[in-house]
Amino acid sequence: MKVKLAGLELASPVVAASGTFGYGIEFEEIVSLDRIGGFVTKGISLEPLAGHPAPRIVQTAAGMLNAIGLQNIGVEEYIRKKLPPMSRYPRCNIFVNVFGYTVADYLAVIERLNSAPGIAAYELNVSCPNVHAGGMAFGADPGSLEYLVDKARQVSRRPLIVKLSPNVTSIGQMARIAEGSGADALSVANTFRAMLIDVETRKPRLTNVTGGLSGPAIKPIAIRMVFEAARAVKIPIMGMGGIVTATDAVEFLMAGATAVQVGTASYADPRATERIARDLESWCKSHGVAQVTSLIGALEVPQE
Ligand SMILES: Cc1cc2nc3c(=O)[nH]c(=O)nc-3n(C[C@H](O)[C@H](O)[C@H](O)COP(=O)(O)O)c2cc1C
């Protein structure tokens, strides 16, 4: 079940996604942290952030809409309180999701994390749809993306994974820009900008008006985006969007992802990441797949 990604070895290609797995340590009594490929932390900023006022999560027909607003404890407290107990799980890769309002913010977070032990890689969040500055403002503009990734690459002493926004016209173009600016891998993708209305009050369901849609509702679009990104670049891709079962994960691998992330599914079943990792192993056994890596890009496309 081992895969290699950006110079790292993952015990399984299944990883828990940012914003749905806390800082990892909160899950130690729920999930066997050594059995999953790793996890991505909630987006971490230089200073602590309170996020948006409630309501900031709404269930939808096949997923959820969120506008958390990047609530987090800030990089100092993360390093002091949340990171040290994770040394109990040396096989579990820790991917730290990095967020900033400005380029200088992103770089300051990375510089501070560089001196902290035990982190596998950084996932640069250039794709949060729920904040007015930073986030998607970088990921949706080619020039800003190129500038930020280039600067982050110069500062980072660890592998740099760039998490792309699906709210763009050409994911292939953004993937190529991130690769050309020094990304070691890509995460495809973040949530889709969306909104819901309460017809009785005539008000938006979220205080923030708009939010990000995730869960099974986005899976077919996310698979198409992973497929297009994988054709555009040579660096590995972590695919995500609506993965609930092992066969969902197989679809993303076949579309060209080297690893997958599980997000919203953890809200319904906190053990989802471990369950999908275990079921993927069984799926491979029952389908005569000796190495999970043989599924990567295994899609057979009829001749165009
Ligand atoms: C409540 C919630 C919070 C999230 N917070 C973050 C975040 O802080 N940083 C980030 O890059 N992505 C964040 N995401 C996006 C997920 O990591 C993932 O890209 C997206 O939800 C698609 O996967 P899924 O359909 O399996 O949830 C968040 C998603 C949810 C549902």
Short mmCIF file of C-alpha atoms and ligand atoms in Angstrom, two decimals:
data_model
loop_
_atom_site.label_atom_id
_atom_site.label_comp_id
_atom_site.label_asym_id
_atom_site.label_seq_id
_atom_site.Cartn_x
_atom_site.Cartn_y
_atom_site.Cartn_z
CA MET A 1 0.00 0.00 0.00
CA LYS A 2 3.05 2.27 0.13
CA VAL A 3 3.29 5.27 -2.15
CA LYS A 4 6.01 7.89 -2.58
CA LEU A 5 5.12 11.53 -2.86
CA ALA A 6 7.46 14.53 -2.92
CA GLY A 7 10.28 12.42 -1.46
CA LEU A 8 8.07 11.10 1.37
CA GLU A 9 6.94 7.56 1.97
CA LEU A 10 3.26 7.13 2.86
CA ALA A 11 2.18 3.84 4.50
CA SER A 12 -1.10 4.20 2.61
CA PRO A 13 -2.20 6.60 -0.14
CA VAL A 14 -5.15 7.64 2.06
CA VAL A 15 -4.64 10.88 4.01
CA ALA A 16 -7.06 12.95 6.13
CA ALA A 17 -7.86 16.36 4.61
CA SER A 18 -7.33 19.82 6.07
CA GLY A 19 -10.07 21.29 8.22
CA THR A 20 -11.70 17.93 8.92
CA PHE A 21 -9.09 16.31 11.19
CA GLY A 22 -8.22 19.07 13.65
CA TYR A 23 -4.48 19.10 14.38
CA GLY A 24 -4.37 15.30 14.18
CA ILE A 25 -3.76 14.58 17.86
CA GLU A 26 -7.49 14.98 18.67
CA PHE A 27 -8.05 11.79 16.63
CA GLU A 28 -5.53 9.57 18.45
CA GLU A 29 -8.19 7.61 20.31
CA ILE A 30 -10.46 7.33 17.27
CA VAL A 31 -8.13 6.47 14.39
CA SER A 32 -4.94 4.33 14.30
CA LEU A 33 -2.75 7.21 13.20
CA ASP A 34 0.04 4.87 12.08
CA ARG A 35 -2.28 3.05 9.67
CA ILE A 36 -3.16 6.05 7.48
CA GLY A 37 -0.86 7.84 5.05
CA GLY A 38 -0.94 10.92 7.26
CA PHE A 39 -3.14 13.94 7.79
CA VAL A 40 -3.28 17.60 6.89
CA THR A 41 -3.76 20.09 9.73
CA LYS A 42 -6.38 22.80 9.77
CA GLY A 43 -5.04 25.90 7.94
CA ILE A 44 -2.46 27.57 10.20
CA SER A 45 -1.86 31.31 10.15
CA LEU A 46 0.71 33.55 11.82
CA GLU A 47 -1.75 34.83 14.44
CA PRO A 48 -4.73 32.92 15.92
CA LEU A 49 -8.02 33.49 14.05
CA ALA A 50 -11.55 33.25 15.47
CA GLY A 51 -13.19 32.51 12.10
CA HIS A 52 -16.66 33.59 11.00
CA PRO A 53 -19.69 33.75 13.31
CA ALA A 54 -22.22 30.84 13.17
CA PRO A 55 -23.99 29.51 11.25
CA ARG A 56 -20.92 28.48 9.34
CA ILE A 57 -21.72 24.87 8.43
CA VAL A 58 -24.85 23.71 6.57
CA GLN A 59 -25.64 20.17 5.48
CA THR A 60 -26.57 19.84 1.79
CA ALA A 61 -28.20 17.07 -0.23
CA ALA A 62 -24.90 15.30 -0.81
CA GLY A 63 -22.30 17.10 1.24
CA MET A 64 -21.82 20.28 3.20
CA LEU A 65 -21.35 23.98 2.78
CA ASN A 66 -18.86 25.64 5.12
CA ALA A 67 -17.51 29.09 5.82
CA ILE A 68 -15.41 28.47 8.92
CA GLY A 69 -13.17 31.40 8.02
CA LEU A 70 -9.93 29.61 8.92
CA GLN A 71 -10.38 29.51 12.66
CA ASN A 72 -7.09 28.27 14.11
CA ILE A 73 -4.79 28.59 17.10
CA GLY A 74 -1.91 30.27 15.23
CA VAL A 75 1.53 28.89 14.44
CA GLU A 76 3.14 29.44 17.88
CA GLU A 77 0.51 27.54 19.85
CA TYR A 78 0.40 24.83 17.19
CA ILE A 79 4.12 24.21 17.60
CA ARG A 80 3.96 24.41 21.40
CA LYS A 81 0.84 22.35 22.10
CA LYS A 82 -0.35 20.26 19.16
CA LEU A 83 2.82 19.12 17.42
CA PRO A 84 4.85 17.57 20.32
CA PRO A 85 2.37 14.76 21.24
CA MET A 86 2.36 13.64 17.59
CA SER A 87 5.90 12.28 18.11
CA ARG A 88 4.10 9.18 19.48
CA TYR A 89 3.14 8.36 15.86
CA PRO A 90 6.38 8.50 13.85
CA ARG A 91 4.92 6.70 10.83
CA CYS A 92 2.12 9.22 10.41
CA ASN A 93 3.05 12.01 7.99
CA ILE A 94 2.09 15.47 9.22
CA PHE A 95 1.23 17.89 6.45
CA VAL A 96 0.80 21.42 7.76
CA ASN A 97 -1.73 23.51 5.82
CA VAL A 98 -0.33 27.04 5.62
CA PHE A 99 -2.49 30.12 5.21
CA GLY A 100 -1.84 33.87 5.02
CA TYR A 101 -3.56 37.11 4.05
CA THR A 102 -0.40 38.38 2.36
CA VAL A 103 2.71 36.79 0.82
CA ALA A 104 4.70 37.96 3.87
CA ASP A 105 2.24 36.13 6.16
CA TYR A 106 2.66 32.84 4.28
CA LEU A 107 6.44 33.14 4.36
CA ALA A 108 6.51 33.97 8.08
CA VAL A 109 4.44 30.87 8.91
CA ILE A 110 6.73 28.64 6.81
CA GLU A 111 9.86 30.14 8.38
CA ARG A 112 8.50 29.51 11.87
CA LEU A 113 7.52 25.92 10.99
CA ASN A 114 10.93 25.22 9.42
CA SER A 115 12.55 25.03 12.86
CA ALA A 116 9.85 22.75 14.33
CA PRO A 117 10.60 18.99 14.23
CA GLY A 118 8.42 16.19 12.91
CA ILE A 119 6.62 17.88 10.02
CA ALA A 120 6.65 15.98 6.70
CA ALA A 121 5.66 18.76 4.30
CA TYR A 122 3.71 21.98 3.88
CA GLU A 123 0.42 22.24 2.02
CA LEU A 124 0.08 25.80 0.77
CA ASN A 125 -3.59 26.80 0.96
CA VAL A 126 -4.01 29.20 -1.96
CA SER A 127 -7.60 28.16 -2.40
CA CYS A 128 -9.82 28.95 0.60
CA PRO A 129 -13.05 30.42 -0.83
CA ASN A 130 -14.19 31.78 2.55
CA VAL A 131 -11.87 34.68 3.30
CA HIS A 132 -11.83 38.10 1.72
CA ALA A 133 -8.04 38.38 1.41
CA GLY A 134 -5.41 35.70 0.86
CA GLY A 135 -6.53 32.14 0.05
CA MET A 136 -8.36 31.97 -3.26
CA ALA A 137 -7.20 35.47 -4.20
CA PHE A 138 -3.79 33.83 -4.81
CA GLY A 139 -5.03 30.56 -6.24
CA ALA A 140 -7.37 32.08 -8.83
CA ASP A 141 -4.89 34.51 -10.35
CA PRO A 142 -1.98 33.07 -12.40
CA GLY A 143 0.46 35.92 -11.63
CA SER A 144 -0.22 35.88 -7.87
CA LEU A 145 0.03 32.09 -7.74
CA GLU A 146 3.37 32.10 -9.54
CA TYR A 147 4.79 34.80 -7.25
CA LEU A 148 3.63 33.19 -4.00
CA VAL A 149 4.74 29.64 -4.87
CA ASP A 150 8.14 30.87 -6.05
CA LYS A 151 8.72 32.81 -2.79
CA ALA A 152 7.42 29.95 -0.64
CA ARG A 153 9.73 27.50 -2.44
CA GLN A 154 12.74 29.71 -1.67
CA VAL A 155 11.88 29.85 2.05
CA SER A 156 10.63 26.28 2.60
CA ARG A 157 13.02 23.67 3.94
CA ARG A 158 10.45 20.94 3.40
CA PRO A 159 8.49 19.60 0.42
CA LEU A 160 5.90 22.09 -0.78
CA ILE A 161 2.46 20.88 -1.84
CA VAL A 162 0.27 23.53 -3.45
CA LYS A 163 -3.47 23.12 -2.86
CA LEU A 164 -5.24 24.43 -5.93
CA SER A 165 -8.63 26.09 -6.17
CA PRO A 166 -11.31 24.40 -8.27
CA ASN A 167 -12.84 27.86 -8.82
CA VAL A 168 -10.80 28.50 -11.96
CA THR A 169 -11.40 28.12 -15.68
CA SER A 170 -8.38 25.92 -16.38
CA ILE A 171 -7.03 23.70 -13.60
CA GLY A 172 -4.33 22.47 -16.00
CA GLN A 173 -2.99 26.01 -16.41
CA MET A 174 -2.87 26.61 -12.64
CA ALA A 175 -1.25 23.20 -12.10
CA ARG A 176 1.47 24.02 -14.64
CA ILE A 177 2.10 27.41 -13.02
CA ALA A 178 2.47 25.84 -9.57
CA GLU A 179 4.81 23.18 -10.96
CA GLY A 180 6.87 25.76 -12.85
CA SER A 181 7.23 27.88 -9.69
CA GLY A 182 8.67 25.00 -7.66
CA ALA A 183 5.77 22.99 -6.18
CA ASP A 184 6.84 19.43 -5.30
CA ALA A 185 3.25 18.14 -5.47
CA LEU A 186 -0.31 19.43 -5.86
CA SER A 187 -3.51 18.95 -3.90
CA VAL A 188 -6.57 19.01 -6.18
CA ALA A 189 -8.74 20.53 -4.96
CA ASN A 190 -10.29 22.77 -2.32
CA THR A 191 -14.03 23.39 -1.94
CA PHE A 192 -16.29 24.91 -4.61
CA ARG A 193 -17.68 28.39 -3.91
CA ALA A 194 -21.40 28.03 -3.33
CA MET A 195 -24.40 29.39 -1.41
CA LEU A 196 -27.83 28.46 -0.03
CA ILE A 197 -30.85 30.60 0.87
CA ASP A 198 -33.37 30.22 3.70
CA VAL A 199 -36.59 31.11 1.86
CA GLU A 200 -38.55 31.82 5.08
CA THR A 201 -36.14 34.48 6.36
CA ARG A 202 -34.96 35.42 2.83
CA LYS A 203 -31.45 35.34 4.22
CA PRO A 204 -28.36 33.35 3.24
CA ARG A 205 -27.96 30.12 5.23
CA LEU A 206 -24.37 31.09 6.10
CA THR A 207 -23.47 34.31 7.94
CA ASN A 208 -20.64 34.71 5.45
CA VAL A 209 -23.25 34.55 2.59
CA THR A 210 -21.11 32.21 0.49
CA GLY A 211 -19.10 29.15 1.49
CA GLY A 212 -17.30 26.13 0.09
CA LEU A 213 -19.17 23.03 -1.07
CA SER A 214 -17.59 19.64 -0.31
CA GLY A 215 -18.62 15.98 -0.08
CA PRO A 216 -20.06 13.51 -2.63
CA ALA A 217 -21.81 16.34 -4.53
CA ILE A 218 -18.45 17.51 -5.91
CA LYS A 219 -16.84 14.11 -6.60
CA PRO A 220 -17.38 13.90 -10.38
CA ILE A 221 -16.10 17.46 -10.88
CA ALA A 222 -13.09 16.82 -8.64
CA ILE A 223 -12.21 13.64 -10.57
CA ARG A 224 -12.34 15.55 -13.85
CA MET A 225 -10.03 18.19 -12.34
CA VAL A 226 -7.52 15.61 -11.08
CA PHE A 227 -7.58 13.98 -14.53
CA GLU A 228 -6.85 17.32 -16.25
CA ALA A 229 -4.19 18.37 -13.72
CA ALA A 230 -2.44 14.99 -13.97
CA ARG A 231 -2.22 15.36 -17.74
CA ALA A 232 -0.77 18.86 -17.37
CA VAL A 233 2.11 18.20 -14.94
CA LYS A 234 4.75 15.62 -13.97
CA ILE A 235 4.69 16.23 -10.19
CA PRO A 236 2.45 13.96 -8.07
CA ILE A 237 -1.11 14.89 -7.16
CA MET A 238 -3.16 14.34 -4.02
CA GLY A 239 -6.75 14.05 -5.22
CA MET A 240 -9.82 14.84 -3.14
CA GLY A 241 -13.47 15.79 -3.23
CA GLY A 242 -16.29 13.60 -1.96
CA ILE A 243 -14.34 10.43 -1.21
CA VAL A 244 -16.46 8.21 1.06
CA THR A 245 -15.53 4.66 -0.02
CA ALA A 246 -12.44 2.79 -1.17
CA THR A 247 -13.77 2.66 -4.74
CA ASP A 248 -14.07 6.47 -4.69
CA ALA A 249 -10.36 6.51 -3.81
CA VAL A 250 -9.59 4.05 -6.65
CA GLU A 251 -11.33 6.40 -9.11
CA PHE A 252 -9.06 9.29 -8.06
CA LEU A 253 -5.95 7.07 -8.33
CA MET A 254 -7.00 5.89 -11.79
CA ALA A 255 -7.58 9.53 -12.81
CA GLY A 256 -3.91 10.16 -12.02
CA ALA A 257 -3.66 10.92 -8.28
CA THR A 258 -0.74 9.40 -6.34
CA ALA A 259 -2.56 9.81 -3.01
CA VAL A 260 -6.03 10.88 -1.91
CA GLN A 261 -7.47 12.95 0.91
CA VAL A 262 -10.66 12.31 2.83
CA GLY A 263 -12.48 15.34 4.27
CA THR A 264 -16.23 15.67 4.71
CA ALA A 265 -16.66 11.90 5.16
CA SER A 266 -14.99 12.28 8.59
CA TYR A 267 -17.93 14.40 9.77
CA ALA A 268 -20.31 11.48 9.25
CA ASP A 269 -17.82 8.80 10.31
CA PRO A 270 -14.74 10.04 12.23
CA ARG A 271 -12.98 6.76 11.35
CA ALA A 272 -13.54 7.26 7.60
CA THR A 273 -9.87 7.78 6.69
CA GLU A 274 -8.73 4.57 8.40
CA ARG A 275 -11.73 2.63 7.08
CA ILE A 276 -11.06 3.74 3.49
CA ALA A 277 -7.34 2.91 3.85
CA ARG A 278 -8.22 -0.61 5.09
CA ASP A 279 -10.93 -1.16 2.46
CA LEU A 280 -8.57 0.00 -0.28
CA GLU A 281 -6.12 -2.71 0.76
CA SER A 282 -8.92 -5.32 0.60
CA TRP A 283 -10.03 -3.98 -2.79
CA CYS A 284 -6.49 -4.33 -4.14
CA LYS A 285 -6.25 -7.92 -2.82
CA SER A 286 -9.60 -8.93 -4.31
CA HIS A 287 -8.69 -7.36 -7.66
CA GLY A 288 -5.21 -8.90 -7.93
CA VAL A 289 -3.50 -5.52 -7.52
CA ALA A 290 -0.12 -6.29 -5.93
CA GLN A 291 1.04 -2.67 -5.66
CA VAL A 292 -1.41 0.16 -5.19
CA THR A 293 0.92 2.36 -7.25
CA SER A 294 -0.10 0.36 -10.34
CA LEU A 295 -3.52 2.05 -10.12
CA ILE A 296 -2.08 5.55 -10.53
CA GLY A 297 -3.22 6.87 -13.91
CA ALA A 298 -4.50 3.39 -14.85
CA LEU A 299 -7.57 4.87 -16.53
CA GLU A 300 -8.02 3.62 -20.06
CA VAL A 301 -9.29 6.42 -22.25
CA PRO A 302 -10.70 5.46 -25.64
CA GLN A 303 -8.53 6.78 -28.48
CA GLU A 304 -9.47 10.39 -29.32
C1 LIG B 1 -15.32 22.21 7.53
C2 LIG B 1 -14.21 22.24 6.53
C3 LIG B 1 -13.05 22.98 6.79
C4 LIG B 1 -12.01 23.04 5.86
N1 LIG B 1 -10.88 23.75 6.15
C5 LIG B 1 -9.84 23.77 5.26
C6 LIG B 1 -8.63 24.46 5.56
O1 LIG B 1 -8.43 25.02 6.64
N2 LIG B 1 -7.65 24.48 4.59
C7 LIG B 1 -7.80 23.83 3.39
O2 LIG B 1 -6.91 23.87 2.55
N3 LIG B 1 -8.93 23.14 3.10
C8 LIG B 1 -9.95 23.10 4.01
N4 LIG B 1 -11.10 22.38 3.70
C9 LIG B 1 -11.21 21.68 2.40
C10 LIG B 1 -10.92 20.17 2.51
O3 LIG B 1 -9.60 19.93 2.98
C11 LIG B 1 -11.11 19.47 1.14
O4 LIG B 1 -10.24 20.05 0.19
C12 LIG B 1 -12.54 19.60 0.60
O5 LIG B 1 -13.48 19.56 1.65
C13 LIG B 1 -12.88 18.51 -0.44
O6 LIG B 1 -12.80 17.21 0.10
P1 LIG B 1 -14.08 16.42 0.74
O7 LIG B 1 -15.18 16.50 -0.26
O8 LIG B 1 -13.58 15.04 1.02
O9 LIG B 1 -14.41 17.15 2.01
C14 LIG B 1 -12.14 22.33 4.64
C15 LIG B 1 -13.30 21.57 4.39
C16 LIG B 1 -14.32 21.50 5.31
C17 LIG B 1 -15.55 20.67 5.01
#
